[in-house]
Amino acid sequence: QVQLVESGGGSVQAGGSLRISCAVSGYTYNILGWFRQAPGKEREGVATIDSDGSTTYADSARGRFTISKDNAKNTLYLQMNSLKPEDTAMYYCAADSRSGLLSRLLVLADPDEYGSVGQGTRVTVSS
């Protein structure tokens, strides 16, 4: 089982930046990722990173968000730049034991496929 604890959420004005973090513990994961859920909307995959460092992004995140991890600190990050009001959501950190491009695309398309999910951190972007 993987434990995931997010932090760093908050409120920011449109055009601003925010970095959220996720402390990861446990040994049965390869893919780490972020997804979000806005009020009244479906879960939306944001970005994934594999054990070899390969990354995959949703179209809405590509070019503005960067996913990274620090293996020494067992921490996953999501750097979010040029934030928009539509980025307002609860952001969740997640992990899965699968690996490879197809698996990353799978969890990006359907975050319910993740094996473990954190409690979330709220991000609010005001216009």
XYZ file of C-alpha atoms in Angstrom:
127
model
C 0.000 0.000 0.000
C 1.191 3.497 -0.829
C 0.514 6.475 1.416
C 0.239 9.896 -0.190
C -0.046 13.237 1.606
C -0.482 16.423 -0.404
C 0.444 19.942 0.678
C 0.978 23.403 -0.744
C -2.448 24.251 -2.053
C -3.866 27.724 -1.663
C -5.278 30.757 -3.401
C -3.551 32.621 -6.203
C -4.504 35.208 -8.771
C -4.790 34.365 -12.436
C -1.408 34.386 -14.106
C 0.347 33.411 -10.895
C 2.238 30.293 -9.931
C 1.923 27.642 -7.265
C 3.800 24.470 -6.409
C 2.065 21.604 -4.696
C 3.820 18.658 -3.127
C 3.060 15.085 -2.191
C 4.933 13.019 0.372
C 5.026 9.413 -0.815
C 5.680 6.320 1.272
C 5.398 2.654 0.436
C 7.185 0.446 -2.061
C 4.690 -0.817 -4.587
C 4.467 1.976 -7.128
C 6.021 3.008 -10.411
C 3.758 5.710 -11.780
C 3.049 8.833 -9.752
C 0.668 11.475 -10.928
C -1.688 14.326 -10.278
C -5.326 14.629 -11.151
C -7.919 17.222 -10.208
C -11.594 17.539 -9.624
C -13.521 20.779 -9.794
C -16.921 21.102 -8.079
C -19.583 19.353 -10.097
C -17.097 17.993 -12.625
C -15.460 14.683 -13.403
C -11.940 13.811 -12.304
C -9.381 15.046 -14.812
C -5.882 13.703 -15.197
C -3.202 16.396 -15.129
C 0.249 14.767 -15.367
C 2.106 11.540 -14.669
C 5.711 10.579 -14.087
C 7.132 7.081 -14.314
C 9.874 5.396 -12.342
C 12.357 6.194 -15.124
C 11.372 9.868 -15.117
C 9.244 9.759 -18.264
C 6.351 12.206 -18.103
C 2.951 12.580 -19.733
C 0.700 15.629 -19.597
C -2.905 16.429 -20.289
C -3.429 19.014 -23.010
C -4.728 21.455 -20.404
C -1.465 21.207 -18.453
C 1.149 20.902 -21.152
C 3.384 23.957 -21.353
C 2.138 25.431 -18.060
C 2.570 22.652 -15.492
C 5.648 20.584 -14.694
C 5.595 17.321 -12.778
C 8.758 16.215 -11.028
C 9.905 14.038 -8.182
C 12.733 13.968 -5.700
C 13.498 10.328 -5.012
C 15.798 11.177 -2.095
C 12.959 13.032 -0.373
C 10.207 10.667 -1.587
C 8.302 13.708 -2.759
C 6.278 14.428 -5.877
C 5.770 17.981 -7.106
C 3.541 19.849 -9.503
C 4.767 23.288 -10.513
C 1.868 25.258 -11.942
C 2.515 28.466 -13.879
C 0.232 30.852 -15.755
C -2.687 29.674 -13.669
C -6.217 30.267 -14.896
C -9.523 30.376 -13.008
C -10.459 27.107 -14.708
C -7.540 25.444 -12.916
C -9.482 25.846 -9.663
C -10.001 22.356 -8.235
C -9.025 19.854 -5.599
C -5.717 18.360 -6.680
C -4.945 14.780 -5.816
C -1.672 12.908 -5.782
C -1.895 9.289 -6.903
C 0.249 6.223 -7.456
C 0.054 3.011 -9.434
C 2.172 -0.120 -9.651
C 2.049 -0.286 -13.449
C 4.597 1.435 -15.669
C 5.137 2.418 -19.274
C 3.554 4.864 -21.675
C 0.287 2.990 -22.135
C -0.222 2.794 -18.371
C 0.536 6.489 -17.976
C -1.978 7.311 -20.683
C -4.519 5.028 -19.030
C -4.384 6.705 -15.624
C -4.230 10.124 -17.260
C -7.450 9.390 -19.138
C -9.154 7.665 -16.198
C -7.828 8.647 -12.757
C -10.055 6.005 -11.192
C -7.455 3.511 -12.478
C -4.881 4.638 -9.931
C -4.181 2.122 -7.187
C -3.651 4.687 -4.411
C -4.877 8.236 -3.976
C -4.155 10.976 -1.422
C -6.647 13.183 0.363
C -6.154 16.170 -1.917
C -5.137 19.809 -1.651
C -7.291 22.685 -2.804
C -6.136 25.189 -5.407
C -8.183 28.315 -6.045
C -7.364 30.714 -8.862
C -9.157 34.044 -8.845
C -9.603 36.296 -11.838
